[in-house]
Short mmCIF file of C-alpha atoms in Angstrom, two decimals:
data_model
loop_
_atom_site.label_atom_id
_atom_site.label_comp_id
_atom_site.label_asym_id
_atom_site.label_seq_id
_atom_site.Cartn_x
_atom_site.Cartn_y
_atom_site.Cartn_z
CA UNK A 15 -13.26 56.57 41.84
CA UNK A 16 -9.62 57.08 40.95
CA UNK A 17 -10.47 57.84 37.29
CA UNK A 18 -12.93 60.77 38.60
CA UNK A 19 -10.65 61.64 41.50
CA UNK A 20 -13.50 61.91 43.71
CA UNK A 21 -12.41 61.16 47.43
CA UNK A 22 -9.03 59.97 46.66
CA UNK A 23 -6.75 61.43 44.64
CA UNK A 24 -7.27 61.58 40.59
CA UNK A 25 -4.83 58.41 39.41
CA UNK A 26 -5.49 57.32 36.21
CA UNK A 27 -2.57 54.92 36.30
CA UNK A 28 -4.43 53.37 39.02
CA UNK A 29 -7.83 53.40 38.05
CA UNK A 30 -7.12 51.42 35.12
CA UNK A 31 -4.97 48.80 36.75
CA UNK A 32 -8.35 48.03 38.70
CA UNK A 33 -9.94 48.09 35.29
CA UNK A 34 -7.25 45.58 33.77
CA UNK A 35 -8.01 42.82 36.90
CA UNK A 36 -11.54 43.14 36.18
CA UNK A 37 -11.76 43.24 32.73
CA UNK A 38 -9.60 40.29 32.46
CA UNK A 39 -12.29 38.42 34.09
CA UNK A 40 -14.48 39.24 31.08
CA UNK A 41 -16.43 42.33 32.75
CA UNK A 42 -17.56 44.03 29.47
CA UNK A 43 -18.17 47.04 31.94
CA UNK A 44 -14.42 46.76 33.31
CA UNK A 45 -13.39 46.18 29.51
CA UNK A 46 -15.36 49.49 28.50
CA UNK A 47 -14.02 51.46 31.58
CA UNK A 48 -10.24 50.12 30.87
CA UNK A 49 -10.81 51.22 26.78
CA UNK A 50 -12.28 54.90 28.11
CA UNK A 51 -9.36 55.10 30.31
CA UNK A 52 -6.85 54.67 27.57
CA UNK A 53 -8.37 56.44 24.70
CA UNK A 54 -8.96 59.66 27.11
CA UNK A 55 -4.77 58.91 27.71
CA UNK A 56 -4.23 58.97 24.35
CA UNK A 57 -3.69 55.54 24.06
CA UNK A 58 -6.34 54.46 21.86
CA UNK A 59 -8.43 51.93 23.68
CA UNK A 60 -10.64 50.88 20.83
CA UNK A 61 -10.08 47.32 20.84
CA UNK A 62 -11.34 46.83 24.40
CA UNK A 63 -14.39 49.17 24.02
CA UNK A 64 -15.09 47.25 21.15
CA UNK A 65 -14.59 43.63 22.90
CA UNK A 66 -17.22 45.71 25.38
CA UNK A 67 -19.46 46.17 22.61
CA UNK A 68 -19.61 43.08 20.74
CA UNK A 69 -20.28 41.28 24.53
CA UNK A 70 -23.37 43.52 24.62
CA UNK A 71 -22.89 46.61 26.78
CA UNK A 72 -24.74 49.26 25.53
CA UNK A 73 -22.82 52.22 26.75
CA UNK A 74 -19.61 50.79 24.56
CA UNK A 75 -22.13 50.36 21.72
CA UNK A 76 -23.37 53.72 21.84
CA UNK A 77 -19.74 55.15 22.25
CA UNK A 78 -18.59 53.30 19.23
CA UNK A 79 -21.71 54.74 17.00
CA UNK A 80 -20.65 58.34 18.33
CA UNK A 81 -16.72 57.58 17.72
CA UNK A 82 -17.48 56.68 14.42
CA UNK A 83 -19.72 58.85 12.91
CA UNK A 84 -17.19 61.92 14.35
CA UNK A 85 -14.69 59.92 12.71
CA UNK A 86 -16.51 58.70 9.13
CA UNK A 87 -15.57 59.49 5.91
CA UNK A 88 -17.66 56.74 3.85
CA UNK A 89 -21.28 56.27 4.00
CA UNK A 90 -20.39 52.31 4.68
CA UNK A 91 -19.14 53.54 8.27
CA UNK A 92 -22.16 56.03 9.35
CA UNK A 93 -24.15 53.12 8.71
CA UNK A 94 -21.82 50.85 10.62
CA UNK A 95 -22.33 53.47 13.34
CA UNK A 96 -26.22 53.68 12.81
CA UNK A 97 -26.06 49.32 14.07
CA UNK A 98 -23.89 50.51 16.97
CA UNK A 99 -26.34 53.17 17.84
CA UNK A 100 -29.33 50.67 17.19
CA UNK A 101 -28.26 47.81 19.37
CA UNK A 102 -27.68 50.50 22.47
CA UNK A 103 -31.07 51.97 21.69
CA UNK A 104 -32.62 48.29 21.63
CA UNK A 105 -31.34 47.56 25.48
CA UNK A 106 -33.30 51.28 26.40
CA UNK A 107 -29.20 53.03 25.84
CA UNK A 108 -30.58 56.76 25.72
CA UNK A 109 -27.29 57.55 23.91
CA UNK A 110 -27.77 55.26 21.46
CA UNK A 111 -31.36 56.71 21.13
CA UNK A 112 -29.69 60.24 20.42
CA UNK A 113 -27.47 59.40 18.28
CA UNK A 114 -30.30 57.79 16.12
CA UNK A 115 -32.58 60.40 16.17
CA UNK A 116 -28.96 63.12 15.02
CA UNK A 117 -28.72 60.49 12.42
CA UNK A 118 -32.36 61.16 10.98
CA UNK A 119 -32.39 64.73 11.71
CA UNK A 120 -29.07 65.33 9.84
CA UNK A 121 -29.30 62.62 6.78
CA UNK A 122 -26.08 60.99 8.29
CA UNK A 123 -27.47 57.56 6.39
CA UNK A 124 -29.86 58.40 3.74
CA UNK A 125 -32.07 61.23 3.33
CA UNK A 126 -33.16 63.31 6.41
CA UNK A 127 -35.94 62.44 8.23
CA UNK A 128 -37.27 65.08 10.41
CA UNK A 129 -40.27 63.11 11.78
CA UNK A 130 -37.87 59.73 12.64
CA UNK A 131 -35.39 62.00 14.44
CA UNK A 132 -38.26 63.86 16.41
CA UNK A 133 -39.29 60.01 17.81
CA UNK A 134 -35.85 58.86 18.69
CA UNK A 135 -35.42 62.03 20.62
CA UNK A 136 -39.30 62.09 22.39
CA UNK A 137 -38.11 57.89 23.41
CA UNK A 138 -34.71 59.15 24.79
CA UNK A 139 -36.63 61.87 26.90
CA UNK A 140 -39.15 59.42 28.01
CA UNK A 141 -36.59 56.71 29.28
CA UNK A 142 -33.71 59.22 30.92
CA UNK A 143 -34.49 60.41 34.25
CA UNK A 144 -32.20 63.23 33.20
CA UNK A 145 -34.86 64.20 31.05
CA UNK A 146 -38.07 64.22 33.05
CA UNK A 147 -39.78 67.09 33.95
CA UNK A 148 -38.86 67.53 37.38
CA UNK A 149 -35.77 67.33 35.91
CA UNK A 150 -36.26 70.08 33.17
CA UNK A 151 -38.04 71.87 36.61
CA UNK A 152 -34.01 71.75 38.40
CA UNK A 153 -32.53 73.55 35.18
CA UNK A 154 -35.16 76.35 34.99
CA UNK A 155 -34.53 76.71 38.73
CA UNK A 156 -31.16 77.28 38.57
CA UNK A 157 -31.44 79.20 35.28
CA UNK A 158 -33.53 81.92 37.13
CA UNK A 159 -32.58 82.03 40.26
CA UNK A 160 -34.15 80.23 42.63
CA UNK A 161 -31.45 78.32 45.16
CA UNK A 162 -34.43 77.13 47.52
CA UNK A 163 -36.87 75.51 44.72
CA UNK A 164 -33.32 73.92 43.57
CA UNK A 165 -31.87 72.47 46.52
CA UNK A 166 -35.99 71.48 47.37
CA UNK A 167 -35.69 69.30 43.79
CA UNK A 168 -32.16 67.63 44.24
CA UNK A 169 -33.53 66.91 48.07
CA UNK A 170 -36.48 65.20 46.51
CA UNK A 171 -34.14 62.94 44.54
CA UNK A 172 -34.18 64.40 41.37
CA UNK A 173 -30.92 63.87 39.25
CA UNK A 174 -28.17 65.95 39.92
CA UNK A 175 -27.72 65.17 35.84
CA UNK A 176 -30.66 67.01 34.90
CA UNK A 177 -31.03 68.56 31.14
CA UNK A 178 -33.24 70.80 30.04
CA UNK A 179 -35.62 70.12 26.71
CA UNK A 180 -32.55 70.99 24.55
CA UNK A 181 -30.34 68.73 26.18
CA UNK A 182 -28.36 71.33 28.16
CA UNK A 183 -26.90 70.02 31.48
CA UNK A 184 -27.94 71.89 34.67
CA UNK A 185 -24.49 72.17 35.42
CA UNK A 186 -23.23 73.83 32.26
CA UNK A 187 -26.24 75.98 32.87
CA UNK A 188 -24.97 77.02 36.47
CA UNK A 189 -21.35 77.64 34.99
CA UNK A 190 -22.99 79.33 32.13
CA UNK A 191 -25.09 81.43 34.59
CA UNK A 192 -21.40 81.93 37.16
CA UNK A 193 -23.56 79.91 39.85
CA UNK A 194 -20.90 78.49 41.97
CA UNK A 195 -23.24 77.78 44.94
CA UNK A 196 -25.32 75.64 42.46
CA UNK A 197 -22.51 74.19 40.76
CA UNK A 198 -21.28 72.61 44.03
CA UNK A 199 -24.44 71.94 45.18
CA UNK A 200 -25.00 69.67 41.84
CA UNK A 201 -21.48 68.12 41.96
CA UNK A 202 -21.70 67.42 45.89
CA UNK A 203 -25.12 65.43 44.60
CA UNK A 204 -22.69 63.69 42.31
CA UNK A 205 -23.02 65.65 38.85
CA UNK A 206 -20.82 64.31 36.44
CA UNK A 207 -18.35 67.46 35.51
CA UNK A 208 -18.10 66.17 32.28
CA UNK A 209 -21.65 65.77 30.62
CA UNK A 210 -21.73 69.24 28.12
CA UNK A 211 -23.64 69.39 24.90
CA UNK A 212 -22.26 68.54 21.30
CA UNK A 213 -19.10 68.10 23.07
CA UNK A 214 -19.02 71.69 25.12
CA UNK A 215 -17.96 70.95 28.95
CA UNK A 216 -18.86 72.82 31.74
CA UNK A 217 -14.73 73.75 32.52
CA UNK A 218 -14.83 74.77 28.67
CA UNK A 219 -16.90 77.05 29.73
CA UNK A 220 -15.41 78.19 33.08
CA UNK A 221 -12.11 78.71 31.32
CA UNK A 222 -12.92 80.91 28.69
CA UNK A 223 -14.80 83.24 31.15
CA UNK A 224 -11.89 83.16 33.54
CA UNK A 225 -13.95 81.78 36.29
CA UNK A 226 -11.74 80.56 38.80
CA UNK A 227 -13.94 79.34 41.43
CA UNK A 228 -16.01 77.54 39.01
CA UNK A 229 -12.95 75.87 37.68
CA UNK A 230 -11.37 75.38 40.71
CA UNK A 231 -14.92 72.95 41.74
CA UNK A 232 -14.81 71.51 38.48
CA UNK A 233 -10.88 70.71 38.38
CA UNK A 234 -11.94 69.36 42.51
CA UNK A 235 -14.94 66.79 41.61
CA UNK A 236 -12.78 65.64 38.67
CA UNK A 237 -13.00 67.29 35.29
CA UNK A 238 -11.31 66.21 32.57
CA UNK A 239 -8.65 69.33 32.42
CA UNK A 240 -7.34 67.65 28.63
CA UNK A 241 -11.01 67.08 27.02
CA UNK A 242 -11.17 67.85 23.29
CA UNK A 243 -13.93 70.32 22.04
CA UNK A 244 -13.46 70.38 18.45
CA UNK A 245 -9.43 70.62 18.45
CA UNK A 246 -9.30 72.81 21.13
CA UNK A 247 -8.48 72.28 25.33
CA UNK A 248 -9.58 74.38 28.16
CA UNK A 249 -6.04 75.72 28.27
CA UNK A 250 -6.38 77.09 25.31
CA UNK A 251 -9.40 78.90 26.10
CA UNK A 252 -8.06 80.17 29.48
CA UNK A 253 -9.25 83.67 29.96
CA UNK A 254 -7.02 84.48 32.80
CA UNK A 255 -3.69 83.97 34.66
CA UNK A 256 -5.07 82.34 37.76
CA UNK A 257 -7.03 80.05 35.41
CA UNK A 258 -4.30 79.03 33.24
CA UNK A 259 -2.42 77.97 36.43
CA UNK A 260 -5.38 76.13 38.02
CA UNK A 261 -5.10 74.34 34.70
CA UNK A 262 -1.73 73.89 34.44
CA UNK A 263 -0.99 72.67 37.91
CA UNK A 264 -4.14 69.99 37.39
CA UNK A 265 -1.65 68.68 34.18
CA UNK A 266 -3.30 70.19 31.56
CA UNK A 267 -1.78 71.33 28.68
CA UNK A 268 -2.52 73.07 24.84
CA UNK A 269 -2.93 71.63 21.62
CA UNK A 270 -1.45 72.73 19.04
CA UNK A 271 -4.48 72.55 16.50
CA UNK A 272 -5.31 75.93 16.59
CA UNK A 273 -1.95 77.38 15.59
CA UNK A 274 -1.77 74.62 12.86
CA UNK A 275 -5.19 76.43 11.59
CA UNK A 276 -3.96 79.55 12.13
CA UNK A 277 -0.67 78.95 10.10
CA UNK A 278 -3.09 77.60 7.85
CA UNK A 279 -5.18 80.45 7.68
CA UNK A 280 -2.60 82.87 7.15
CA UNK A 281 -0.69 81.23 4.58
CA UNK A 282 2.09 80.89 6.67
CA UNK A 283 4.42 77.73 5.64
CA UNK A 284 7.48 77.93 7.71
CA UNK A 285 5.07 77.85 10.62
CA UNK A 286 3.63 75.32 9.15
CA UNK A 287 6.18 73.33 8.38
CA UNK A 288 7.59 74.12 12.07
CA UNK A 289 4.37 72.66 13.06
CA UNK A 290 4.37 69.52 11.52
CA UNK A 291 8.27 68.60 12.25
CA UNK A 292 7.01 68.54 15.85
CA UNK A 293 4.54 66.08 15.20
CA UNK A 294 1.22 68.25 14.67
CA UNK A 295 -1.10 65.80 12.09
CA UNK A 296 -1.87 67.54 9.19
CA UNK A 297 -5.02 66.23 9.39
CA UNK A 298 -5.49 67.59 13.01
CA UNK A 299 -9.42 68.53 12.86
CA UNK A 300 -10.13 72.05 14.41
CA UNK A 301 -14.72 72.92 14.67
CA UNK A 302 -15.87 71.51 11.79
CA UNK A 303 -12.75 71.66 9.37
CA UNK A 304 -9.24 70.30 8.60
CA UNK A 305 -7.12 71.89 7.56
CA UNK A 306 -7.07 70.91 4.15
CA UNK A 307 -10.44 71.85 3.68
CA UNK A 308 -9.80 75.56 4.75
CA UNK A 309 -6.75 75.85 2.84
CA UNK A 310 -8.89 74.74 0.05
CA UNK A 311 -11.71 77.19 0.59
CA UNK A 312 -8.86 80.13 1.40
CA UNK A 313 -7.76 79.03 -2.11
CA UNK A 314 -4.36 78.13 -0.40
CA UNK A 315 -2.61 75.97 -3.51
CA UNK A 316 0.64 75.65 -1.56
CA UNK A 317 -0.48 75.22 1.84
CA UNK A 318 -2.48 72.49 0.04
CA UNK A 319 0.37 70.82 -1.42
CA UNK A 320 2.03 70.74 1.73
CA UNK A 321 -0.23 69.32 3.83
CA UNK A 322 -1.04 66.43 1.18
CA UNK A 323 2.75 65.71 1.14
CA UNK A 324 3.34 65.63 4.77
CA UNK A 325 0.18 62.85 5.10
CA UNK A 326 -3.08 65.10 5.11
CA UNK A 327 -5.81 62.89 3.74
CA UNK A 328 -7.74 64.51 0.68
CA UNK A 329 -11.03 62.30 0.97
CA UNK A 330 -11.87 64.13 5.01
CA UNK A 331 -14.82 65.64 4.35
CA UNK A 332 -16.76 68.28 6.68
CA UNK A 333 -20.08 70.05 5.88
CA UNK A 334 -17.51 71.07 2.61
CA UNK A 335 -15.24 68.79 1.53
CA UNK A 336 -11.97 69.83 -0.57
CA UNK A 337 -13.23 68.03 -3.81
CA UNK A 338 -16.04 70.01 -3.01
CA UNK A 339 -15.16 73.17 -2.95
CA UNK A 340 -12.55 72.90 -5.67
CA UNK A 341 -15.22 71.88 -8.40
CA UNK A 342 -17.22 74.69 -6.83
CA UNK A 343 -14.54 77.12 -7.42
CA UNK A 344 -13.46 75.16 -10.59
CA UNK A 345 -9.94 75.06 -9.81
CA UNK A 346 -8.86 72.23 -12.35
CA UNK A 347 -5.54 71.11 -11.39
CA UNK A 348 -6.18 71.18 -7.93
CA UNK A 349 -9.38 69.14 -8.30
CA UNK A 350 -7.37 66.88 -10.23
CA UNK A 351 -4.59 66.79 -7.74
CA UNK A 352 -6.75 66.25 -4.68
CA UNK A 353 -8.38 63.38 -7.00
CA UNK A 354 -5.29 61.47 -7.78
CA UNK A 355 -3.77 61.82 -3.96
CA UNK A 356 -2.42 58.81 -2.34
CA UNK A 357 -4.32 58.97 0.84
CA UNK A 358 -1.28 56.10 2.26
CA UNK A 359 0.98 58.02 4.05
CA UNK A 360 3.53 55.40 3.14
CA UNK A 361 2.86 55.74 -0.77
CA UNK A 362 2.29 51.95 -1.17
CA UNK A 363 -0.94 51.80 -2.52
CA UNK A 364 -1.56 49.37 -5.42
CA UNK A 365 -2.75 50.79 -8.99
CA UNK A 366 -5.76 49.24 -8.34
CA UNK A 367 -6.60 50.20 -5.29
CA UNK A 368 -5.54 53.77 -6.31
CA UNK A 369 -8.29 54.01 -8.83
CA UNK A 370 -10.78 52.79 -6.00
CA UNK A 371 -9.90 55.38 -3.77
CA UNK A 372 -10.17 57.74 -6.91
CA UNK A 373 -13.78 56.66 -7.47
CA UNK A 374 -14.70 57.07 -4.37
CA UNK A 375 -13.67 60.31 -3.84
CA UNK A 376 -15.02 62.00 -7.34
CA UNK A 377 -18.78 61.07 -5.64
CA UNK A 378 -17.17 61.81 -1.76
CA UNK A 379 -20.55 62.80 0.24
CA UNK A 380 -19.92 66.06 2.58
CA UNK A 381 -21.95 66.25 5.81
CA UNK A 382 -24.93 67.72 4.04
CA UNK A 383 -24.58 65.10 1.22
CA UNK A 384 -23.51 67.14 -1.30
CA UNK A 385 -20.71 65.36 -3.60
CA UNK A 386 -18.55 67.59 -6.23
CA UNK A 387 -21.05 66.80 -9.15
CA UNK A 388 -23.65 69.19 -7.10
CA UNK A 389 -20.60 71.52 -6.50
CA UNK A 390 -20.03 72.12 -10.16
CA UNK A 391 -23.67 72.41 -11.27
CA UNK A 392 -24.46 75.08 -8.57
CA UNK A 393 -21.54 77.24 -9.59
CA UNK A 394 -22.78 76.82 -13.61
CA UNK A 395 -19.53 75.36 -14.62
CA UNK A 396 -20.30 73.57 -17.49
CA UNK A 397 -16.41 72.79 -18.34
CA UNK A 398 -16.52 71.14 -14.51
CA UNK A 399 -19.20 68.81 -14.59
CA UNK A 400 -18.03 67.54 -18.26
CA UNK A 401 -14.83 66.85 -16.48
CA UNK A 402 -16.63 65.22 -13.46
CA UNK A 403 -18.82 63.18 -15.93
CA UNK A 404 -16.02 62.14 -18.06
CA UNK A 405 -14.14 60.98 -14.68
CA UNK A 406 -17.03 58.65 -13.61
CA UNK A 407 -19.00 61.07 -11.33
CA UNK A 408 -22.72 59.63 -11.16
CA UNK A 409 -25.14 61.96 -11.92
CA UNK A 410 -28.03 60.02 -9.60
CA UNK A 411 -26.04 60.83 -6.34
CA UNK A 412 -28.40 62.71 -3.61
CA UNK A 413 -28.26 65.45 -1.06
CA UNK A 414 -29.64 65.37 1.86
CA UNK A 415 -33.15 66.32 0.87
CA UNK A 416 -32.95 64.05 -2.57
CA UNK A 417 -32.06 66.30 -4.97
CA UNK A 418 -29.64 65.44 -7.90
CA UNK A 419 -27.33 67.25 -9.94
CA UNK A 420 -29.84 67.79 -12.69
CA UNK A 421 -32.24 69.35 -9.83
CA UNK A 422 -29.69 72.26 -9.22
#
């Protein structure tokens, strides 16, 4: 209640003391609620989601399996994430059931699997009430129009958290549509104003349209006014002066990812650097790129060298990964500096664990499962892929559909 701020004020201070007392009793719900609190504070929260998790509470379980394959870098933790995600599904977690079938769909762990991901996703429809069709019935009624056939569903008990067959909550839908009437009348039947799609909120939404009186209810029933949507916050996206101070007055506040991206963009280093001195992470992930990866594909050599000596980590991948696109462009000494980067901040990494982190990167896997090998032999560099041999790239390592370097 005091998390959500519904009927008392929002406290999150408060709401997880309560969560403390309880999960020191060994509640693995409290333990999960009292690690969600914290890592939404910034203050990580990992360790008690996981002591959630490994007690047997799905929801942690499937959180975990989504944490970490946002997070991976190495196949060894999508798979890691693929058990999370399993042990949800097995208790009937229709998270965990999603994140299984992305996992097929995508080739997160292995090839892609089309027809594997289609069966995860059919299961997760049939157990979610979410999902059902009276459910789907609530979006399309809201969708085109029709306040009585909607308020006739939600009166017949149907849930407030309704999707549609693509996933898409019938409350993003009614911000989408600027439906305030139904976007109170699903958050007055106890719609949770933060369920979005691939990470888009409703009050994302709301913001960038500048629709006050959408996020106005949403701010009122408890959004979260600092959720992350790829790097940026609905601050950032405010469309409007009365929206920016609806925000602002509910605490929320800007990140500074996209002007780290934009510096990074526009080559510009004193901003950069600027950046960085106030604590920006140069690894500070903005859609689906960090910023070394775009100053690699800009064909940014300083920005490049900066970020790698303030910290940036040169094995973060994204569906193109530095290494990537460097033996793609066949840029040789940046290849090779990327390769031989201490990814330890603190520069106290061994020789020989050095030259592991070397070999994994020369065969780092990108989103799509394309390593730099693939790279090389797409662009006809010749001169490339004898380097990459030469280096200890394998030339059996897949894509996504289970094609080689030799199959290029």
């Amino acid at each position: 209640i005091y998390a959500s701020g519904r009927g008392v004020p929002r406290n999150c201070e408060t709401a997880l003391n309560w969560c403390r007392s309880a999960a020191e009793t060994g509640n693995a719900r409290a333990l999960f609620l009292d690690g969600l609190i914290r890592f939404r504070m910034g203050n990580s929260g990992l360790d008690q989601i996981v002591q959630s998790a490994n007690r047997g509470f799905a929801p942690a379980q499937s959180f975990l399996g989504f944490h970490m394959l946002a997070s991976s870098i190495h196949p060894s933790d999508r798979r890691k994430a693929q058990a999370w995600l399993r042990r949800a599904a097995d208790q009937g977690d229709v998270q965990g059931m999603i994140g299984l079938g992305q996992i097929a769909n995508f080739g997160l762990v292995g090839p892609g699997n089309l027809e594997e991901g289609s069966a995860w996703y059919s299961k997760a429809m049939e157990s979610a009430p979410e999902f059902s069709s009276n459910a789907r019935e609530l979006v399309e009624a809201i969708r085109t129009g029709e306040p009585e056939r909607r308020d006739a569903l939600l009166q017949a008990g149907v849930s407030p958290n309704a999707r549609d067959a693509e996933g898409i909550p019938a409350l993003l839908v009614a911000v989408m549509d600027s439906d305030p009437d139904s976007c109170r009348r699903l958050l007055e039947r106890g719609a949770d104003p933060n369920h979005g799609v691939t990470g888009l909120r409703p009050i994302f939404v709301a913001a960038d349209r500048g629709d006050s009186e959408n996020v106005r209810l949403l701010i009122g029933f408890g959004a979260d006014v600092n959720a992350d949507w790829f790097g940026w916050s609905p601050l950032d996206l405010a469309g409007t002066p009365d929206v920016v101070e609806l925000i602002t007055d509910a605490g929320g506040i800007r990140s500074n990812r996209p002007r780290l991206h934009q510096a990074v963009a526009t080559g510009d280093l004193n901003q950069l650097r600027l950046l960085i001195e106030d604590g920006v992470q140069p690894d500070a992930r903005l859609g689906h790129r960090y910023p070394v990866t775009s100053a690699t594909i800009e064909g940014r050599d300083a920005i490049v060298e900066l970020l790698l000596g303030a910290g940036a980590r040169p094995d973060l991948g994204g569906p193109v990964s530095p290494l990537y696109q460097s033996a793609f462009q066949g840029k040789y000494e940046r290849f090779d500096r990327l390769l031989t980067a201490s990814s330890d901040i603190n520069g106290d990494l061994t020789q020989a664990r050095l030259a592991s982190f070397r070999n994994g990167r020369i065969d780092q896997i990108t989103e799509i499962h394309f390593v730099p090998l693939i790279a090389a032999t797409r662009a006809g560099n010749a001169p490339m892929v004898t380097r990459l041999l030469e280096k200890g790239a394998h030339p059996d390592r897949r894509d996504s559909l289970g094609r080689t370097a030799l199959m290029w």
